mmCIF file of C-alpha atoms in Angstrom:
data_model
loop_
_atom_site.group_PDB
_atom_site.id
_atom_site.type_symbol
_atom_site.label_atom_id
_atom_site.label_comp_id
_atom_site.label_asym_id
_atom_site.label_seq_id
_atom_site.Cartn_x
_atom_site.Cartn_y
_atom_site.Cartn_z
ATOM 1 C CA MET U 3 -66.569 54.663 -106.065
ATOM 2 C CA ALA U 4 -69.452 53.103 -103.476
ATOM 3 C CA LYS U 5 -69.588 49.240 -103.420
ATOM 4 C CA ALA U 6 -72.879 48.469 -104.374
ATOM 5 C CA ILE U 7 -73.403 44.438 -102.559
ATOM 6 C CA PRO U 8 -76.915 43.443 -100.909
ATOM 7 C CA LYS U 9 -76.390 42.232 -97.268
ATOM 8 C CA LYS U 10 -77.910 39.026 -96.916
ATOM 9 C CA GLY U 11 -79.778 39.550 -93.926
ATOM 10 C CA SER U 12 -80.326 43.151 -93.502
ATOM 11 C CA ARG U 13 -83.768 43.745 -95.562
ATOM 12 C CA GLY U 14 -85.808 45.431 -94.691
ATOM 13 C CA ARG U 15 -83.655 46.520 -91.807
ATOM 14 C CA ILE U 16 -82.376 50.040 -90.682
ATOM 15 C CA GLY U 17 -78.926 50.957 -89.680
ATOM 16 C CA SER U 18 -75.723 48.143 -89.686
ATOM 17 C CA ARG U 19 -76.819 45.205 -87.789
ATOM 18 C CA LYS U 20 -72.956 44.487 -86.004
ATOM 19 C CA SER U 21 -71.225 48.214 -85.834
ATOM 20 C CA THR U 22 -68.356 46.500 -84.380
ATOM 21 C CA ARG U 23 -66.701 43.984 -86.714
ATOM 22 C CA LYS U 24 -64.257 41.625 -86.573
ATOM 23 C CA ILE U 25 -61.193 42.490 -88.375
ATOM 24 C CA PRO U 26 -57.938 40.568 -87.800
ATOM 25 C CA LYS U 27 -56.658 42.382 -90.842
ATOM 26 C CA GLY U 28 -56.807 45.511 -92.203
ATOM 27 C CA VAL U 29 -55.060 47.947 -93.797
ATOM 28 C CA ILE U 30 -54.228 52.014 -92.134
ATOM 29 C CA HIS U 31 -53.769 54.472 -95.004
ATOM 30 C CA ILE U 32 -52.052 57.517 -93.552
ATOM 31 C CA GLN U 33 -51.728 60.835 -96.158
ATOM 32 C CA ALA U 34 -48.739 63.200 -94.977
ATOM 33 C CA SER U 35 -49.336 66.074 -96.363
ATOM 34 C CA PHE U 36 -47.454 69.131 -95.129
ATOM 35 C CA ASN U 37 -50.057 70.624 -93.110
ATOM 36 C CA ASN U 38 -52.169 67.169 -91.231
ATOM 37 C CA THR U 39 -52.359 64.490 -91.199
ATOM 38 C CA ILE U 40 -53.719 61.737 -91.501
ATOM 39 C CA VAL U 41 -54.956 58.356 -90.842
ATOM 40 C CA THR U 42 -57.080 55.823 -92.032
ATOM 41 C CA VAL U 43 -57.597 52.393 -91.051
ATOM 42 C CA THR U 44 -59.872 50.172 -93.075
ATOM 43 C CA ASP U 45 -60.531 46.527 -94.101
ATOM 44 C CA VAL U 46 -58.823 44.795 -96.648
ATOM 45 C CA ARG U 47 -60.860 45.518 -99.067
ATOM 46 C CA GLY U 48 -61.222 49.940 -98.760
ATOM 47 C CA ARG U 49 -63.577 50.302 -96.341
ATOM 48 C CA VAL U 50 -63.367 52.379 -93.591
ATOM 49 C CA VAL U 51 -63.545 51.037 -90.094
ATOM 50 C CA SER U 52 -62.594 54.195 -88.284
ATOM 51 C CA TRP U 53 -59.286 57.507 -89.196
ATOM 52 C CA SER U 54 -58.108 59.997 -86.773
ATOM 53 C CA SER U 55 -56.516 62.920 -87.644
ATOM 54 C CA ALA U 56 -53.677 65.723 -86.241
ATOM 55 C CA GLY U 57 -56.606 68.170 -86.863
ATOM 56 C CA THR U 58 -58.695 66.122 -84.298
ATOM 57 C CA CYS U 59 -56.161 65.205 -81.575
ATOM 58 C CA GLY U 60 -56.350 68.911 -81.806
ATOM 59 C CA PHE U 61 -53.410 70.678 -82.924
ATOM 60 C CA ARG U 62 -54.744 73.726 -84.524
ATOM 61 C CA GLY U 63 -52.306 75.284 -87.575
ATOM 62 C CA THR U 64 -48.735 75.053 -88.492
ATOM 63 C CA ARG U 65 -48.519 72.510 -85.019
ATOM 64 C CA ARG U 66 -50.400 69.498 -87.521
ATOM 65 C CA GLY U 67 -47.507 69.312 -89.465
ATOM 66 C CA THR U 68 -45.467 68.437 -86.698
ATOM 67 C CA PRO U 69 -44.505 64.420 -86.057
ATOM 68 C CA PHE U 70 -45.683 64.570 -83.478
ATOM 69 C CA ALA U 71 -48.771 65.137 -84.026
ATOM 70 C CA ALA U 72 -49.313 62.363 -86.926
ATOM 71 C CA GLN U 73 -47.885 60.616 -83.779
ATOM 72 C CA THR U 74 -50.496 61.096 -81.953
ATOM 73 C CA ALA U 75 -53.047 60.999 -84.706
ATOM 74 C CA ALA U 76 -52.207 56.937 -85.081
ATOM 75 C CA GLY U 77 -52.587 56.759 -81.683
ATOM 76 C CA ASN U 78 -55.288 57.257 -81.425
ATOM 77 C CA ALA U 79 -56.416 55.969 -84.667
ATOM 78 C CA ILE U 80 -54.997 52.188 -83.531
ATOM 79 C CA ARG U 81 -56.018 52.124 -80.120
ATOM 80 C CA ALA U 82 -59.338 52.810 -81.601
ATOM 81 C CA VAL U 83 -58.882 49.501 -83.693
ATOM 82 C CA VAL U 84 -57.357 47.288 -82.164
ATOM 83 C CA ASP U 85 -60.234 46.927 -79.218
ATOM 84 C CA GLN U 86 -62.022 46.000 -82.679
ATOM 85 C CA GLY U 87 -59.274 42.593 -82.523
ATOM 86 C CA MET U 88 -56.932 43.896 -85.384
ATOM 87 C CA GLN U 89 -53.492 41.906 -85.003
ATOM 88 C CA ARG U 90 -52.062 42.766 -88.608
ATOM 89 C CA ALA U 91 -52.675 45.473 -90.949
ATOM 90 C CA GLU U 92 -50.184 47.306 -94.230
ATOM 91 C CA VAL U 93 -49.214 50.348 -93.938
ATOM 92 C CA MET U 94 -49.537 52.740 -97.772
ATOM 93 C CA ILE U 95 -47.753 55.939 -96.479
ATOM 94 C CA LYS U 96 -48.739 58.317 -99.095
ATOM 95 C CA GLY U 97 -47.617 61.783 -99.604
ATOM 96 C CA PRO U 98 -44.532 64.173 -98.689
ATOM 97 C CA GLY U 99 -44.592 65.085 -95.443
ATOM 98 C CA LEU U 100 -42.678 65.342 -91.952
ATOM 99 C CA GLY U 101 -45.798 62.698 -90.517
ATOM 100 C CA ARG U 102 -44.647 59.754 -92.653
ATOM 101 C CA ASP U 103 -42.205 58.200 -90.844
ATOM 102 C CA ALA U 104 -43.496 59.124 -87.691
ATOM 103 C CA ALA U 105 -46.763 57.290 -88.001
ATOM 104 C CA LEU U 106 -45.140 54.295 -88.590
ATOM 105 C CA ARG U 107 -43.211 54.905 -85.907
ATOM 106 C CA ALA U 108 -45.741 54.995 -83.467
ATOM 107 C CA ILE U 109 -47.968 52.100 -85.790
ATOM 108 C CA ARG U 110 -45.009 50.237 -84.722
ATOM 109 C CA ARG U 111 -44.476 50.610 -81.492
ATOM 110 C CA SER U 112 -48.424 50.061 -80.881
ATOM 111 C CA GLY U 113 -47.925 46.625 -81.431
ATOM 112 C CA ILE U 114 -49.812 45.252 -84.466
ATOM 113 C CA LEU U 115 -48.230 43.178 -86.571
ATOM 114 C CA LEU U 116 -47.237 45.057 -90.137
ATOM 115 C CA THR U 117 -46.894 42.870 -93.059
ATOM 116 C CA PHE U 118 -45.902 45.704 -95.908
ATOM 117 C CA VAL U 119 -44.779 49.161 -95.825
ATOM 118 C CA ARG U 120 -45.874 50.871 -99.386
ATOM 119 C CA ASP U 121 -45.258 53.838 -100.217
ATOM 120 C CA VAL U 122 -49.131 54.735 -102.577
ATOM 121 C CA THR U 123 -48.058 58.751 -103.306
ATOM 122 C CA PRO U 124 -49.578 59.763 -105.919
ATOM 123 C CA MET U 125 -47.024 60.722 -109.591
ATOM 124 C CA PRO U 126 -48.988 62.031 -112.280
ATOM 125 C CA HIS U 127 -46.951 61.313 -115.650
ATOM 126 C CA ASN U 128 -46.881 64.833 -116.454
ATOM 127 C CA GLY U 129 -50.155 65.588 -116.107
ATOM 128 C CA CYS U 130 -52.397 68.396 -115.152
ATOM 129 C CA ARG U 131 -50.654 71.656 -114.443
ATOM 130 C CA PRO U 132 -50.494 72.825 -111.204
ATOM 131 C CA PRO U 133 -50.721 75.572 -109.755
ATOM 132 C CA LYS U 134 -48.708 78.789 -109.935
ATOM 133 C CA LYS U 135 -45.267 80.000 -108.533
ATOM 134 C CA ARG U 136 -46.061 81.412 -104.954
ATOM 135 C CA ARG U 137 -44.369 84.704 -104.419
ATOM 136 C CA VAL U 138 -43.045 84.895 -100.968
ATOM 137 C CA MET J 27 -64.694 38.007 -102.128
ATOM 138 C CA ALA J 28 -60.860 38.467 -103.270
ATOM 139 C CA SER J 29 -60.512 35.989 -104.988
ATOM 140 C CA SER J 30 -63.995 35.536 -106.803
ATOM 141 C CA VAL J 31 -62.536 38.619 -107.708
ATOM 142 C CA LEU J 32 -59.406 36.907 -109.146
ATOM 143 C CA ALA J 33 -61.638 34.750 -111.286
ATOM 144 C CA ASN J 34 -63.386 37.610 -112.456
ATOM 145 C CA PHE J 35 -60.089 38.989 -113.583
ATOM 146 C CA LEU J 36 -58.622 35.622 -115.113
ATOM 147 C CA SER J 37 -61.932 34.964 -116.500
ATOM 148 C CA ILE J 38 -62.344 38.255 -118.243
ATOM 149 C CA PHE J 39 -58.078 38.543 -119.707
ATOM 150 C CA THR J 40 -56.859 34.652 -120.243
ATOM 151 C CA PRO J 41 -58.829 34.240 -124.026
ATOM 152 C CA LEU J 42 -57.189 37.764 -124.594
ATOM 153 C CA LYS J 43 -54.179 36.878 -123.688
ATOM 154 C CA ALA J 44 -53.538 33.041 -124.848
ATOM 155 C CA PRO J 45 -51.606 33.784 -127.226
ATOM 156 C CA PRO J 46 -47.567 32.757 -125.483
ATOM 157 C CA GLN J 47 -44.916 34.093 -124.958
ATOM 158 C CA PRO J 48 -42.662 33.278 -127.648
ATOM 159 C CA SER J 49 -39.991 34.962 -125.630
ATOM 160 C CA LYS J 50 -37.700 33.844 -123.267
ATOM 161 C CA ALA J 51 -36.910 35.921 -121.461
ATOM 162 C CA PRO J 52 -40.058 37.663 -119.368
ATOM 163 C CA PRO J 53 -40.637 34.121 -117.470
ATOM 164 C CA SER J 54 -37.041 34.078 -116.728
ATOM 165 C CA ASN J 55 -37.340 37.681 -115.036
ATOM 166 C CA ILE J 56 -40.483 36.106 -113.729
ATOM 167 C CA SER J 57 -38.520 32.975 -112.133
ATOM 168 C CA LEU J 58 -36.514 35.540 -110.215
ATOM 169 C CA SER J 59 -39.005 37.777 -109.035
ATOM 170 C CA THR J 60 -40.455 34.615 -107.116
ATOM 171 C CA GLU J 61 -37.327 33.185 -106.183
ATOM 172 C CA SER J 62 -36.848 36.640 -104.886
ATOM 173 C CA SER J 63 -39.929 36.691 -102.983
ATOM 174 C CA SER J 64 -39.750 32.856 -101.278
ATOM 175 C CA LYS J 65 -36.943 34.224 -99.771
ATOM 176 C CA HIS J 66 -38.041 36.369 -97.336
ATOM 177 C CA LYS J 67 -36.504 35.964 -94.524
ATOM 178 C CA ASP J 68 -32.598 36.955 -95.970
ATOM 179 C CA ALA J 69 -31.773 40.255 -94.164
ATOM 180 C CA PHE J 70 -31.776 43.146 -96.828
ATOM 181 C CA ALA J 71 -31.168 41.398 -100.781
ATOM 182 C CA PRO J 72 -34.889 40.508 -100.694
ATOM 183 C CA MET J 73 -35.215 44.605 -101.899
ATOM 184 C CA VAL J 74 -38.371 45.002 -103.178
ATOM 185 C CA ALA J 75 -38.270 48.728 -104.461
ATOM 186 C CA SER J 76 -40.469 49.228 -107.350
ATOM 187 C CA SER J 77 -41.095 51.757 -110.659
ATOM 188 C CA ASN J 78 -43.971 53.805 -110.340
ATOM 189 C CA SER J 79 -45.808 50.871 -112.352
ATOM 190 C CA SER J 80 -45.779 48.277 -109.223
ATOM 191 C CA SER J 81 -43.683 45.253 -111.502
ATOM 192 C CA SER J 82 -42.601 44.288 -108.229
ATOM 193 C CA SER J 83 -43.087 40.263 -106.795
ATOM 194 C CA SER J 84 -45.141 39.565 -104.179
ATOM 195 C CA CYS J 85 -45.990 36.903 -102.465
ATOM 196 C CA SER J 86 -48.888 36.186 -105.063
ATOM 197 C CA GLY J 87 -46.497 35.490 -107.606
ATOM 198 C CA ASP J 88 -45.842 31.980 -107.297
ATOM 199 C CA LEU J 89 -49.409 31.626 -107.326
ATOM 200 C CA MET J 90 -49.635 33.443 -110.930
ATOM 201 C CA SER J 91 -46.899 32.073 -112.613
ATOM 202 C CA VAL J 92 -48.923 28.805 -112.228
ATOM 203 C CA VAL J 93 -52.488 29.652 -112.829
ATOM 204 C CA CYS J 94 -51.481 32.415 -115.781
ATOM 205 C CA PRO J 95 -47.270 32.455 -116.621
ATOM 206 C CA SER J 96 -48.862 35.516 -119.039
ATOM 207 C CA LEU J 97 -51.229 36.592 -116.067
ATOM 208 C CA ALA J 98 -48.420 36.916 -113.737
ATOM 209 C CA TYR J 99 -47.225 40.236 -114.848
ATOM 210 C CA ALA J 100 -50.397 41.758 -113.897
ATOM 211 C CA ASN J 101 -49.333 42.254 -110.340
ATOM 212 C CA THR J 102 -51.134 45.375 -110.160
ATOM 213 C CA LEU J 103 -54.635 43.210 -111.063
ATOM 214 C CA TYR J 104 -54.023 41.603 -107.308
ATOM 215 C CA PHE J 105 -53.237 44.388 -105.556
ATOM 216 C CA ARG J 106 -55.604 46.758 -106.137
ATOM 217 C CA SER J 107 -53.220 50.048 -106.699
ATOM 218 C CA ALA J 108 -49.916 50.506 -107.964
ATOM 219 C CA TYR J 109 -46.914 51.795 -104.990
ATOM 220 C CA ASN J 110 -44.394 53.107 -106.021
ATOM 221 C CA VAL J 111 -41.932 51.775 -103.062
ATOM 222 C CA GLN J 112 -42.721 47.847 -101.125
ATOM 223 C CA VAL J 113 -41.006 47.871 -97.863
ATOM 224 C CA ILE J 114 -41.436 43.862 -96.816
ATOM 225 C CA VAL J 115 -41.563 44.257 -92.943
ATOM 226 C CA GLU J 116 -40.023 40.847 -91.307
ATOM 227 C CA ASP J 117 -40.499 39.562 -88.143
ATOM 228 C CA ASN J 118 -39.195 40.950 -84.702
ATOM 229 C CA GLU J 119 -37.540 43.774 -86.537
ATOM 230 C CA PRO J 120 -36.140 46.312 -84.696
ATOM 231 C CA GLU J 121 -38.113 50.039 -85.602
ATOM 232 C CA GLU J 122 -35.462 51.891 -86.350
ATOM 233 C CA LYS J 123 -34.295 49.302 -88.983
ATOM 234 C CA LEU J 124 -37.355 49.464 -90.678
ATOM 235 C CA LEU J 125 -37.286 53.131 -90.071
ATOM 236 C CA GLY J 126 -34.203 53.470 -92.144
ATOM 237 C CA ARG J 127 -35.376 50.560 -94.528
ATOM 238 C CA PHE J 128 -38.380 52.390 -95.794
ATOM 239 C CA ARG J 129 -36.402 56.176 -96.042
ATOM 240 C CA ARG J 130 -33.638 54.916 -97.689
ATOM 241 C CA GLU J 131 -36.132 52.867 -100.627
ATOM 242 C CA VAL J 132 -38.118 55.707 -99.920
ATOM 243 C CA MET J 133 -34.470 58.460 -101.250
ATOM 244 C CA LYS J 134 -33.869 55.498 -103.744
ATOM 245 C CA ALA J 135 -37.292 56.089 -105.741
ATOM 246 C CA GLY J 136 -36.861 59.475 -105.590
ATOM 247 C CA VAL J 137 -40.600 60.595 -104.255
ATOM 248 C CA ILE J 138 -40.286 62.946 -101.923
ATOM 249 C CA GLN J 139 -38.251 65.078 -104.177
ATOM 250 C CA GLU J 140 -40.792 64.239 -107.078
ATOM 251 C CA CYS J 141 -43.093 65.553 -105.113
ATOM 252 C CA LYS J 142 -42.177 68.990 -103.990
ATOM 253 C CA ARG J 143 -41.177 69.500 -107.950
ATOM 254 C CA ARG J 144 -44.457 69.203 -108.694
ATOM 255 C CA ARG J 145 -46.324 70.431 -106.404
ATOM 256 C CA TYR J 146 -46.056 74.007 -108.338
ATOM 257 C CA PHE J 147 -45.992 74.383 -111.690
ATOM 258 C CA GLU J 148 -41.729 74.737 -113.170
ATOM 259 C CA ASN J 149 -41.479 77.167 -116.718
ATOM 260 C CA LYS J 150 -39.393 75.595 -119.063
ATOM 261 C CA GLN J 151 -36.830 78.200 -117.417
ATOM 262 C CA GLU J 152 -36.511 76.358 -114.325
ATOM 263 C CA GLU J 153 -36.246 73.001 -115.587
ATOM 264 C CA LYS J 154 -33.429 73.746 -117.817
ATOM 265 C CA LYS J 155 -31.739 75.066 -114.357
ATOM 266 C CA ARG J 156 -32.616 71.765 -111.902
ATOM 267 C CA LYS J 157 -32.414 69.289 -115.202
ATOM 268 C CA HIS J 158 -28.351 70.872 -115.569
ATOM 269 C CA ARG J 159 -28.321 70.933 -111.367
ATOM 270 C CA GLU J 160 -29.312 67.499 -111.246
ATOM 271 C CA ALA J 161 -26.783 66.301 -113.976
ATOM 272 C CA ALA J 162 -24.495 68.194 -112.857
ATOM 273 C CA LYS J 163 -24.941 66.647 -108.939
ATOM 274 C CA ARG J 164 -24.653 63.021 -110.692
ATOM 275 C CA ASN J 165 -21.793 63.853 -113.182
ATOM 276 C CA ARG J 166 -19.572 65.584 -109.231
ATOM 277 C CA ARG J 167 -20.412 61.808 -108.153
ATOM 278 C CA ARG J 168 -19.364 59.693 -111.002
ATOM 279 C CA ARG J 169 -16.371 61.252 -112.160
ATOM 280 C CA THR J 170 -14.827 61.829 -107.639
ATOM 281 C CA PRO J 171 -16.543 58.932 -106.238
ATOM 282 C CA PHE J 172 -16.065 59.047 -102.018
ATOM 283 C CA ARG J 173 -12.848 59.778 -100.789
ATOM 284 C CA ASN J 174 -12.156 58.221 -97.069
ATOM 285 C CA PRO J 175 -10.168 62.223 -96.708
ATOM 286 C CA ASN J 176 -7.666 60.904 -93.972
ATOM 287 C CA ASP J 177 -6.544 58.333 -96.207
ATOM 288 C CA GLU J 178 -2.610 59.100 -97.350
ATOM 289 C CA LYS J 179 -3.401 57.557 -100.974
ATOM 290 C CA LEU J 180 -5.027 60.132 -101.570
ATOM 291 C CA GLU J 181 -1.605 62.139 -101.424
ATOM 292 C CA GLY J 182 0.120 59.448 -103.761
ATOM 293 C CA VAL J 183 -2.019 60.363 -106.265
ATOM 294 C CA SER J 184 -1.463 63.775 -106.582
ATOM 295 C CA LYS J 185 1.809 63.722 -106.700
ATOM 296 C CA LYS J 186 1.781 60.961 -109.482
ATOM 297 C CA ARG J 187 -0.601 63.956 -110.817
ATOM 298 C CA GLU J 188 2.987 66.354 -110.326
ATOM 299 C CA ASP J 189 4.772 63.858 -111.703
ATOM 300 C CA ASP J 190 2.663 63.597 -115.037
ATOM 301 C CA ASP J 191 2.481 67.460 -115.610
ATOM 302 C CA ASP J 192 6.059 67.693 -115.246
ATOM 303 C CA ASN J 193 6.706 67.047 -119.102
ATOM 304 C CA TRP J 194 10.327 68.159 -119.799
ATOM 305 C CA ASP J 195 12.311 64.850 -118.836
ATOM 306 C CA MET J 196 11.685 61.316 -120.871
ATOM 307 C CA PRO J 197 9.957 59.350 -118.984
ATOM 308 C CA SER J 198 12.316 56.471 -117.802
ATOM 309 C CA ASP J 199 11.211 53.419 -119.260
ATOM 310 C CA SER J 200 11.789 54.918 -123.049
ATOM 311 C CA PRO J 201 14.530 53.488 -125.026
ATOM 312 C CA LEU J 202 16.010 56.655 -125.886
ATOM 313 C CA ASN J 203 17.371 56.952 -121.853
#
């Protein structure tokens, strides 16, 4: 999973030299589950730049799954990245959940140019057996 | 970096896929998809709602069909991820329109329904029940296409049906009358 690419100019240097990379184009991943929404901003290759979730925005418990929480999470994540100079982005949405539309709306409103909006919910071709039914 | 990855993939796969595709059908499929990808500026036509295995068109379709026609199908290699639904955003598209489009595509692909179904295990009974319900819904929708409730045509149709049910009279265009 970790891409072991030797960095050219950092032999013997501790830590990354440029902690704030200037990336004009990135990918925004939104994982919207029923209980929470996590928004991660990465570059085109998938290396994470910043992330935020409804939980880190201060909501706890049932309020994490609400669309408003997703909206604030997306706003938080985008704000941290717009300062780094990101103009265009792709959006990848994963999972069912109320945070899907709300986060997309927040991203759109923040002024970032969107190229694609994709749904990448993982679908098994009848693979693992899911857990048993809840008897509530 | 992406181009080097692409070159690696090309070098791996070109000898394997050297025998050319004999049928004419696949290239025409690709030409259709590349055509639709080039018409990005049109409003709703190039809706690229793809199936699970991400066999939809993309902006790389032109490149791939030029470089190596047999690799033009391998969109997964270029995108590095399989997606269920893709919506290409045009410039200055109003927010609500984009959201509506995305939601419609997702509903058409049935992503959320599928997720909810796979959350918990369903035994054979449940599966049969669900399939029965789905089939009933589909048949009902096909049997009675959506009609305007306040349309007078509806009454006309029902009247005609009543007339047909009454079989005691000979039809007016019968030779015996």
